[in-house]
Coordinates of C-alpha atoms in Angstrom, one line a residue:
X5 CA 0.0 0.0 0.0
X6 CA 1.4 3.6 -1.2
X7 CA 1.6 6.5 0.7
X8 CA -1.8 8.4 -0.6
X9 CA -3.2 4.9 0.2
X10 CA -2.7 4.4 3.9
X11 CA -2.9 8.8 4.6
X12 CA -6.4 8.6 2.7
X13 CA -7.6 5.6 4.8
X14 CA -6.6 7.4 7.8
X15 CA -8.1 10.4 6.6
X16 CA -11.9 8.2 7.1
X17 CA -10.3 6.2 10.2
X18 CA -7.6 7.4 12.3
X19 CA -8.9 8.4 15.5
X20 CA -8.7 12.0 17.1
X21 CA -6.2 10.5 19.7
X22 CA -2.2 11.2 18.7
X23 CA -4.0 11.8 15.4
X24 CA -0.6 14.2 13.7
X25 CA 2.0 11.4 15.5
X26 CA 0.1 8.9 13.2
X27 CA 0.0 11.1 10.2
X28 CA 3.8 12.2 10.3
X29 CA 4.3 8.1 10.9
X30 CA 2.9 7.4 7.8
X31 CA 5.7 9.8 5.7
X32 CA 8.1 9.2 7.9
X33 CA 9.1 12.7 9.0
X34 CA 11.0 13.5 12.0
X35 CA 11.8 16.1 14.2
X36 CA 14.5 18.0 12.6
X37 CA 13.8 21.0 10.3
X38 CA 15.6 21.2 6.8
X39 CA 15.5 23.3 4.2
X40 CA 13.7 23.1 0.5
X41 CA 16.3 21.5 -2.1
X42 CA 14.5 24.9 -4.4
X43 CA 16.4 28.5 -3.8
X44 CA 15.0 30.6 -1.2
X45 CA 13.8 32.7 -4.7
X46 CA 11.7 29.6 -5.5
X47 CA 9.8 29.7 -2.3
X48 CA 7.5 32.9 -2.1
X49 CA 5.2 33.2 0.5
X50 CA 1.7 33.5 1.5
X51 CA -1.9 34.4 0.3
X52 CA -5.0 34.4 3.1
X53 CA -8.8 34.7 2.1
X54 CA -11.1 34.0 5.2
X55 CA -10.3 31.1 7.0
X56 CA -8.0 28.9 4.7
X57 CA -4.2 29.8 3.1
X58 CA -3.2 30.0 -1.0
X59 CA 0.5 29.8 -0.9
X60 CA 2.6 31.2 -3.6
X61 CA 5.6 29.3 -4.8
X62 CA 6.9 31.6 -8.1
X63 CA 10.0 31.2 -9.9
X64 CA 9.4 33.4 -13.4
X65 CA 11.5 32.1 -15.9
X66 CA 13.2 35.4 -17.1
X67 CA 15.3 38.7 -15.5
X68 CA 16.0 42.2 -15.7
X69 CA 18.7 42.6 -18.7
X70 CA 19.7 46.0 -19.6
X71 CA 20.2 46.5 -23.8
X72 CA 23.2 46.4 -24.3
X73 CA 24.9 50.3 -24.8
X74 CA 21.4 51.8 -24.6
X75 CA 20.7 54.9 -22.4
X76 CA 18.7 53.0 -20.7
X77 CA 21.0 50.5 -19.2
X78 CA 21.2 52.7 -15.7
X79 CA 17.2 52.7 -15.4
X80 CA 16.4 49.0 -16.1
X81 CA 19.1 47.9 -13.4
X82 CA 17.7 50.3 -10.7
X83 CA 14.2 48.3 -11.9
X84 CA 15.9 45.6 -11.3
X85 CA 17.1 46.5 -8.0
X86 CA 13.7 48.0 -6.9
X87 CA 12.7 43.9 -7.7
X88 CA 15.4 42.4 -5.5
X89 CA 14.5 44.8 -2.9
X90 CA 10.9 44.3 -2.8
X91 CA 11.1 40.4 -3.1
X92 CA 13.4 41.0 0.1
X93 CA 10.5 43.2 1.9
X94 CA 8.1 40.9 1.2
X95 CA 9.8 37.9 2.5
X96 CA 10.1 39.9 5.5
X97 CA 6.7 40.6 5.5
X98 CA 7.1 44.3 4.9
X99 CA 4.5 44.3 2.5
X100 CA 3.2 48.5 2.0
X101 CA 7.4 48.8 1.6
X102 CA 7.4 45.8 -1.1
X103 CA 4.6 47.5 -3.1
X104 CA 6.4 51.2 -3.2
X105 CA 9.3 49.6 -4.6
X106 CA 7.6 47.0 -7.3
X107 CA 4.9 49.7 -8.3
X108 CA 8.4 52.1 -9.1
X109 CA 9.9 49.1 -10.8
X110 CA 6.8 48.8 -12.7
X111 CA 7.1 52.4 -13.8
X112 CA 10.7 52.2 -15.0
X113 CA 9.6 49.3 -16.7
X114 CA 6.7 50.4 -18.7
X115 CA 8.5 53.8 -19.6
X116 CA 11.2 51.6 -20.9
X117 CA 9.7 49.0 -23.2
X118 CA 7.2 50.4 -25.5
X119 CA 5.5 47.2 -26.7
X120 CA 5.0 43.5 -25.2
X121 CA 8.1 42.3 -22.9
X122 CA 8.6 39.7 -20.9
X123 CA 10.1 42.3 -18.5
X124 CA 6.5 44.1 -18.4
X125 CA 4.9 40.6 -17.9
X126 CA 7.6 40.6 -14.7
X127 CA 6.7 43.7 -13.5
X128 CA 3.0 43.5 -13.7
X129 CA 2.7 39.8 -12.0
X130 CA 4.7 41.5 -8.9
X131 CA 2.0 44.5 -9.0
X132 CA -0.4 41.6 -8.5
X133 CA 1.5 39.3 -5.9
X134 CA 1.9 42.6 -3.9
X135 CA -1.9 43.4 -4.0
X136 CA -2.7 39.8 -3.2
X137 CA -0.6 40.1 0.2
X138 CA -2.2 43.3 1.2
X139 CA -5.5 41.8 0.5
X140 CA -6.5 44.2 -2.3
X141 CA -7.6 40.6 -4.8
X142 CA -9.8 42.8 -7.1
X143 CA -6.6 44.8 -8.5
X144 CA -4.3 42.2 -8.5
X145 CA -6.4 40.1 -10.6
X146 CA -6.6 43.5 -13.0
X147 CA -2.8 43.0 -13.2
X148 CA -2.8 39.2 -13.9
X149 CA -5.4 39.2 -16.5
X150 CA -3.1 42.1 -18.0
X151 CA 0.2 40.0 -17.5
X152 CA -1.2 37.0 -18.7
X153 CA -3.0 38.3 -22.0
X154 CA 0.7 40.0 -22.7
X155 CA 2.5 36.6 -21.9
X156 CA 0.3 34.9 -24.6
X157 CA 1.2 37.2 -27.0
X158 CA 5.2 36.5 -26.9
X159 CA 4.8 33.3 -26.6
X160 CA 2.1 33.0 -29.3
X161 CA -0.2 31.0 -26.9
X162 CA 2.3 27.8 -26.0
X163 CA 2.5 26.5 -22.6
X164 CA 5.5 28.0 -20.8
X165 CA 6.3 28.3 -17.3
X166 CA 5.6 31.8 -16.8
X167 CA 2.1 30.9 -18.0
X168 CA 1.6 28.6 -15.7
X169 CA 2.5 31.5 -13.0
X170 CA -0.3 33.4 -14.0
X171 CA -2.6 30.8 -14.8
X172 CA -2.0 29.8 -10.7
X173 CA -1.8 33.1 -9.8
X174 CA -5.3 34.2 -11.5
X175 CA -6.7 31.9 -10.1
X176 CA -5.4 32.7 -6.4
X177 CA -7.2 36.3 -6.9
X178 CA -10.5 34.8 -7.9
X179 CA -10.3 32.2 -4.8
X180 CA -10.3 35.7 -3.0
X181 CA -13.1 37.0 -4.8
X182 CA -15.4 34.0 -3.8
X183 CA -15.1 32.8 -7.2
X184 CA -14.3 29.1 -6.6
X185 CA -15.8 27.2 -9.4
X186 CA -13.5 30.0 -11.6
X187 CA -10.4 29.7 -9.7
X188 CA -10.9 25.9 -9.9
X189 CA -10.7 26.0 -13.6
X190 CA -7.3 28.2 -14.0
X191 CA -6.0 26.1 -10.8
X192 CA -6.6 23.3 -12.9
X193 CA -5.3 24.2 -16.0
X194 CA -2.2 25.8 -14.1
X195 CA -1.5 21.7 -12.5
X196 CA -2.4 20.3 -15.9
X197 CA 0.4 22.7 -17.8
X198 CA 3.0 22.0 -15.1
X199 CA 2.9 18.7 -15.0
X200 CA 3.7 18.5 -19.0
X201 CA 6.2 21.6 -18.8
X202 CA 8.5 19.5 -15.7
X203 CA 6.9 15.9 -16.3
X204 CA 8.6 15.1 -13.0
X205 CA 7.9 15.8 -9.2
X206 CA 9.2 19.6 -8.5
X207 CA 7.5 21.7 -6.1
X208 CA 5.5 24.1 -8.5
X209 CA 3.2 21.0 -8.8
X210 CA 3.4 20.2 -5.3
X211 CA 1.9 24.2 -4.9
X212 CA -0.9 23.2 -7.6
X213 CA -1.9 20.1 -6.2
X214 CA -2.8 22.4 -3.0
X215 CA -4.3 25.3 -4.3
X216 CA -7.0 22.8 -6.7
X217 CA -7.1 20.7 -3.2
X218 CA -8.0 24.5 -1.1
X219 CA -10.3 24.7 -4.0
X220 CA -12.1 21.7 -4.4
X221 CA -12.5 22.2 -0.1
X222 CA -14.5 25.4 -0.9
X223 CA -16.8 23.5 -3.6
X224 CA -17.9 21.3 -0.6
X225 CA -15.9 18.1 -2.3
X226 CA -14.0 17.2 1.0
X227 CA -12.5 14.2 0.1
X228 CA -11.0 14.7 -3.6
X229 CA -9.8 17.9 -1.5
X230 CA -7.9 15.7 0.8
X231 CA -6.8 14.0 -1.7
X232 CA -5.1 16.1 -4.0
X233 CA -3.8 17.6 -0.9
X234 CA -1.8 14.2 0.4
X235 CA -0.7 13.8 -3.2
X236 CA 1.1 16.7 -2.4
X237 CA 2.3 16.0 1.0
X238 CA 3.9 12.6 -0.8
X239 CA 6.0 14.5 -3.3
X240 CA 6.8 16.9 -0.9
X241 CA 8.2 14.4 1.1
X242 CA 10.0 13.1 -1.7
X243 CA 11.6 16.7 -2.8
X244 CA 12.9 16.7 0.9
X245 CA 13.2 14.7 3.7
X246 CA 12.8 16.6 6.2
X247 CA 9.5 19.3 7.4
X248 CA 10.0 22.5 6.0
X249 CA 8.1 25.8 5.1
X250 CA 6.0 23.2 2.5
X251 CA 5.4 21.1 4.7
X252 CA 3.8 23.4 7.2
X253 CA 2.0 25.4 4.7
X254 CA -0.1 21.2 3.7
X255 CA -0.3 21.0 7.4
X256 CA -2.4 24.3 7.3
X257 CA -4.2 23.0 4.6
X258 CA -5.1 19.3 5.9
X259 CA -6.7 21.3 9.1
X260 CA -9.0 23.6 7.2
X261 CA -10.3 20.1 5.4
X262 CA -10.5 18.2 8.5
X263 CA -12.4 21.2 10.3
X264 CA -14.9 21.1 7.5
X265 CA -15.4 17.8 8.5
X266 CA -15.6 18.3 11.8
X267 CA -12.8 16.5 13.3
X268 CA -11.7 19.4 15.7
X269 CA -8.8 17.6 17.2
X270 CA -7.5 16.4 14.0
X271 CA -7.8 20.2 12.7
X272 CA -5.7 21.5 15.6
X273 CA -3.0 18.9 15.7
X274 CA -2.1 20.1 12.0
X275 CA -2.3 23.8 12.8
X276 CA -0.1 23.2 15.9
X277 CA 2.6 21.4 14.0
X278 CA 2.0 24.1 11.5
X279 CA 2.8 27.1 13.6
X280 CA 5.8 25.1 15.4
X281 CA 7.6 25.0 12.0
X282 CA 6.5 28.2 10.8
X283 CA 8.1 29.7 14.3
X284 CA 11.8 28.1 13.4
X285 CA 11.4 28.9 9.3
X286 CA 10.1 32.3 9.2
X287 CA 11.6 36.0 10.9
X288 CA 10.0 36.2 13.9
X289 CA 6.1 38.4 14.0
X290 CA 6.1 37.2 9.8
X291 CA 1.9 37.7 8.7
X292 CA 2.1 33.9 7.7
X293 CA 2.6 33.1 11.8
X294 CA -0.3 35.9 12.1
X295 CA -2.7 33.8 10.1
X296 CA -2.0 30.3 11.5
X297 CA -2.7 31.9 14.9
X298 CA -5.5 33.1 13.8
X299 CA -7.2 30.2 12.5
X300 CA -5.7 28.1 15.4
X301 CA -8.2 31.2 17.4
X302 CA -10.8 29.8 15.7
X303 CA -10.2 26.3 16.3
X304 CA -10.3 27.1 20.0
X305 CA -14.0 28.6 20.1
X306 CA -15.0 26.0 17.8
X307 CA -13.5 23.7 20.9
X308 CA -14.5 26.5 23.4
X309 CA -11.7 27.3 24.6
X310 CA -11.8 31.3 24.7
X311 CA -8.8 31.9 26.8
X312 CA -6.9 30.2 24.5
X313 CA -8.0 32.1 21.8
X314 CA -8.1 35.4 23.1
X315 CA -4.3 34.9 23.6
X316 CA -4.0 33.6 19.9
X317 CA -5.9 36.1 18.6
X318 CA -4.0 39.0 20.6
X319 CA -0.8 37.6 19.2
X320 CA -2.1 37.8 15.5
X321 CA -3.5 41.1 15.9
X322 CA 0.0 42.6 17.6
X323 CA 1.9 41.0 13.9
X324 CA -1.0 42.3 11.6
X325 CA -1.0 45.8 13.0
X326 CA 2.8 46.3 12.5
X327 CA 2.6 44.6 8.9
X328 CA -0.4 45.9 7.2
X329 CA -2.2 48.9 6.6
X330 CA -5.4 49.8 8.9
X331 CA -8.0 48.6 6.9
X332 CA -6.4 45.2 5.8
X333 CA -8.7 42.3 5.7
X334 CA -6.4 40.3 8.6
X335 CA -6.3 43.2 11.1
X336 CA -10.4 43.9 10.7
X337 CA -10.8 40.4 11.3
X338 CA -8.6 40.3 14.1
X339 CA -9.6 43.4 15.6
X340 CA -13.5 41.8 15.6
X341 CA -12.4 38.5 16.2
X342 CA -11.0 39.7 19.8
X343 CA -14.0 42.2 20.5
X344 CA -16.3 39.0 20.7
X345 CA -14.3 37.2 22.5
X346 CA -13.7 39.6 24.9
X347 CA -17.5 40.0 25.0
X348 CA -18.2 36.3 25.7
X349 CA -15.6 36.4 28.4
X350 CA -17.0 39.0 30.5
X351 CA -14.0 41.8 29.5
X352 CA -17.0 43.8 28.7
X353 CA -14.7 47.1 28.5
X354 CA -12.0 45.4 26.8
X355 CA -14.5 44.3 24.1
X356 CA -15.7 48.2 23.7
X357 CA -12.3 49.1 22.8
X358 CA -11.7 46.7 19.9
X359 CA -15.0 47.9 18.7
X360 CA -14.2 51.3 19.1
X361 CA -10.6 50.6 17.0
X362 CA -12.6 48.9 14.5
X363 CA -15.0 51.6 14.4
X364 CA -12.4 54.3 13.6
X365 CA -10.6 52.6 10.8
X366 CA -14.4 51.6 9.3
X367 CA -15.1 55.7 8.8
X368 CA -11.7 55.8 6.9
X369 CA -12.8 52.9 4.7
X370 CA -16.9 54.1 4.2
X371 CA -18.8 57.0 3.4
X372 CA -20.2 58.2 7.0
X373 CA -23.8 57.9 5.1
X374 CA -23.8 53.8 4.0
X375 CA -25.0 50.9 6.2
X376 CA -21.2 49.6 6.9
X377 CA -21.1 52.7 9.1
X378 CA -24.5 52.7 10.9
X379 CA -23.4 48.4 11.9
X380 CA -20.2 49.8 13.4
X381 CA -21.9 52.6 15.3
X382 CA -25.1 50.3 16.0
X383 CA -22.2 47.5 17.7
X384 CA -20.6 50.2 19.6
X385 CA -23.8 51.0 21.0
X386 CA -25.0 47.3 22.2
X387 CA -21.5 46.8 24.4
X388 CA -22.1 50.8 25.9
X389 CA -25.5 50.2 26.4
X390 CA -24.5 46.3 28.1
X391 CA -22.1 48.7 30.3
X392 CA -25.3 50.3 31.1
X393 CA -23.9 53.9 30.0
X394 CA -26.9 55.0 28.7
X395 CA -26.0 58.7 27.6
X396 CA -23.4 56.9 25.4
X397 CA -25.4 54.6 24.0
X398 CA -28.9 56.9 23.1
X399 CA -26.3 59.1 21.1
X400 CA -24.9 56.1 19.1
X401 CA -28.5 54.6 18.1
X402 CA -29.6 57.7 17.4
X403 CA -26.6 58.4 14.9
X404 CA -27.0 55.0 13.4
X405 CA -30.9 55.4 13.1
X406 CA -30.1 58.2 11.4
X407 CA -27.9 57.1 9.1
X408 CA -30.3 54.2 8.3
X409 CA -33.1 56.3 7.7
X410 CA -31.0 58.7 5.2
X411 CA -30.3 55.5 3.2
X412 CA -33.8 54.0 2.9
X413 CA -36.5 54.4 5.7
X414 CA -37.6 51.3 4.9
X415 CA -34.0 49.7 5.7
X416 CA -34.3 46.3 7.3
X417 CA -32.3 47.9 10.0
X418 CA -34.4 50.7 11.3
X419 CA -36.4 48.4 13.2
X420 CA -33.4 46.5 15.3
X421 CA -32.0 50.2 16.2
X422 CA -34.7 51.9 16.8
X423 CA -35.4 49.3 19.2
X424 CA -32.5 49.2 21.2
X425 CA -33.0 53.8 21.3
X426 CA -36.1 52.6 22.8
X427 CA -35.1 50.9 24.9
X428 CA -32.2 53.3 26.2
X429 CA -34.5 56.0 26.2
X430 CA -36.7 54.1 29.0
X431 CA -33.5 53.2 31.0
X432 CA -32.8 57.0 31.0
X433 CA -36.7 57.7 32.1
X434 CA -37.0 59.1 29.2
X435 CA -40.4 57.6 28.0
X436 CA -41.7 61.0 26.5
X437 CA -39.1 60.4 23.6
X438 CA -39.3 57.1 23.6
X439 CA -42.7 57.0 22.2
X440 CA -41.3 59.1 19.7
X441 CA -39.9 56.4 18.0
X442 CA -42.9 53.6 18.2
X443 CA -43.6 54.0 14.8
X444 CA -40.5 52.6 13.2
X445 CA -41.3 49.8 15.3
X446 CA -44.5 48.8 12.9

């Protein structure tokens, strides 16, 4: 019996007890961490949507060479330098840094090269990797589509390695968009082209076995998902011995399929082992440690275990807020994540402020007049009115009734706030106004 054999059978059997000691049995890994037998250029790092990881592995098959005794020379080697430089930023997770530098690089370059280069296609996949990691998918997939429809044309529409980039990479932004059934097609055709391209194991098909495996998870097909996925634990293994990056980035993946399936323990066993390699690979407070605490956070409600993941979650929120922007998808989460938690462990105050935070960067996001805003102010209000600081709360409902009502009066909202205004208003004896508001009750 092979090794997909015996992990699929204990994917339907093994029990929840030891359940990752019986797993790494099967391949045979041990405790030592090694290094990928692929350059550290090879091995790019991570993409997050919601509660599952895209990795990117992305080697492009062409460089940065000045024309020889053109004027230009000077300018296409500081490009090139503004490419090492942000590959180096984002490895370090630096990722607002990385895109000043690529989006300068991409300027040189277009300024450069008038018509269709491969140096251009460069340029604009970076654009897009960039945008990816700071969880902007809508424009990076503007600078795929863009990079891949000018890759066709050098290479007249033949399968080519850099094709098979954007092909994978396309289909990373539309998993981001909630576009599985899409993303499963260019996933697909991404494996498909790699596997003729290389017709042996190397670890660009070990990264599309994955990402069709994260895929097919999302199309509710658990088991070809966990499939594909231990086909590319098996190469993996067989690329290198020993547990590396890779290897942690399956064990993230194998968690998010057996969580689906409701086998908790299973589910944390692989995001533990995850974050224990990912802790020795990576520079310390990296955003790919951020989002394996964070989905170990949700493992632990899901096992109620709040302490637990308040800690977790604090931890990820600490890494996100000195890596991304405000209003990046992983510090919103985080920032909500650890205002309910808070909540359902009593830290009633504690809760308040993560609202509040969340509150401030959501009217630097929305216009004040849109239903995103009247939610935040209409949460903020709950937790002041719980702390039974009634002033606080009447002025919050009222703002967010407000808002409501300047949007549509017949909002599906204006009911649930003008409820709770009601209801503060009484608290405050003041019934008079109260009454006021008994019609948007009807």
């Amino acid at each position: 019996m092979n090794h997909l054999q015996k992990f699929s059978r204990a994917f339907r059997t093994v029990s929840s007890r030891d359940s990752l000691s019986q797993i790494k049995a099967l391949f045979g890994f041990n405790a030592r961490m090694g290094s990928h037998s692929t350059s550290k250029k090879e091995r790019k790092f991570l993409f997050q949507s919601d509660t599952f990881e895209i990795y990117q592995v992305v080697r492009f098959n062409f460089s940065y060479i000045p024309k020889e005794g053109s004027r230009e020379d000077s300018e296409l080697a500081f490009a090139s330098s503004l490419i090492q430089e942000g590959e180096s930023l984002k490895a370090q997770g630096k990722f607002t840094e990385a895109y000043t530098s690529f989006q300068r690089a991409h300027e040189i370059t277009k300024r450069v090269y008038k018509g269709d280069h491969q140096n251009i296609v460069e340029s604009l996949y970076w654009m897009g990797d960039i945008l990816l990691s700071l969880g902007k998918p809508q424009e990076a997939l503007n600078y795929f589509k863009e990079a891949q429809e000018m890759n066709n044309n050098i290479h007249k529409e033949e399968d080519n390695i850099d094709g098979a980039t954007l092909l994978n990479e396309i289909g990373h932004a539309l998993t981001a968009l909630g576009r599985h059934q899409e993303s499963f097609d260019y996933l697909s055709r991404a494996l498909v082209m790699r596997k003729k391209l290389y017709g042996r194991d190397h670890i660009h098909i070990v990264q599309s076995l994955v990402n069709v495996g994260l895929v097919l998870n999302e199309l509710e097909k658990p088991q070809e998902a966990f499939d594909y996925t231990v086909q590319a634990l098996d190469m993996n293994k067989r690329l290198t011995p020993n547990e590396d990056l890779m290897t942690a980035r399956i064990y993230t993946n194998l968690a998010t399929i057996f969580k689906g399936q409701g086998k908790l323990q299973h589910a944390f066993d692989c995001l533990e082992e995850s974050l224990i390699i990912k802790e020795k690979v990576l520079p310390e407070n990296h955003p790919e440690t951020a989002i394996t605490l964070h989905n170990l956070s949700s493992l632990m409600i899901a096992l109620q275990k709040l302490p637990e993941a308040h800690d977790l979650l604090k931890r990820a929120l600490e890494i996100c807020k000195n890596t991304y922007q405000d209003d990046h998808p992983q510090t919103l989460d985080a920032l909500e994540g650890l205002g309910m938690i808070s909540l359902k462990l009593g830290k009633t105050e504690e809760g308040l402020e993560y609202f509040q935070q969340l509150h401030e960067i959501h009217l630097k996001m929305y216009p004040k007049i849109s239903s995103e805003i009247a939610r935040s102010i209409t949460k903020v209000g709950i937790i002041l009115f719980a702390l039974k600081r009634y002033p606080e709360a009447k002025a919050h409902f009222k703002q967010s009734l407000d808002v409501y009502l300047k949007l549509d009066p017949k909002h599906p909202e204006v009911k649930g706030t003008a409820h709770y205004l009601i209801l503060t208003l009484k608290n405050l004896g003041e019934s008079e106004e109260a009454n006021q508001y008994q019609s948007y009750l009807n």
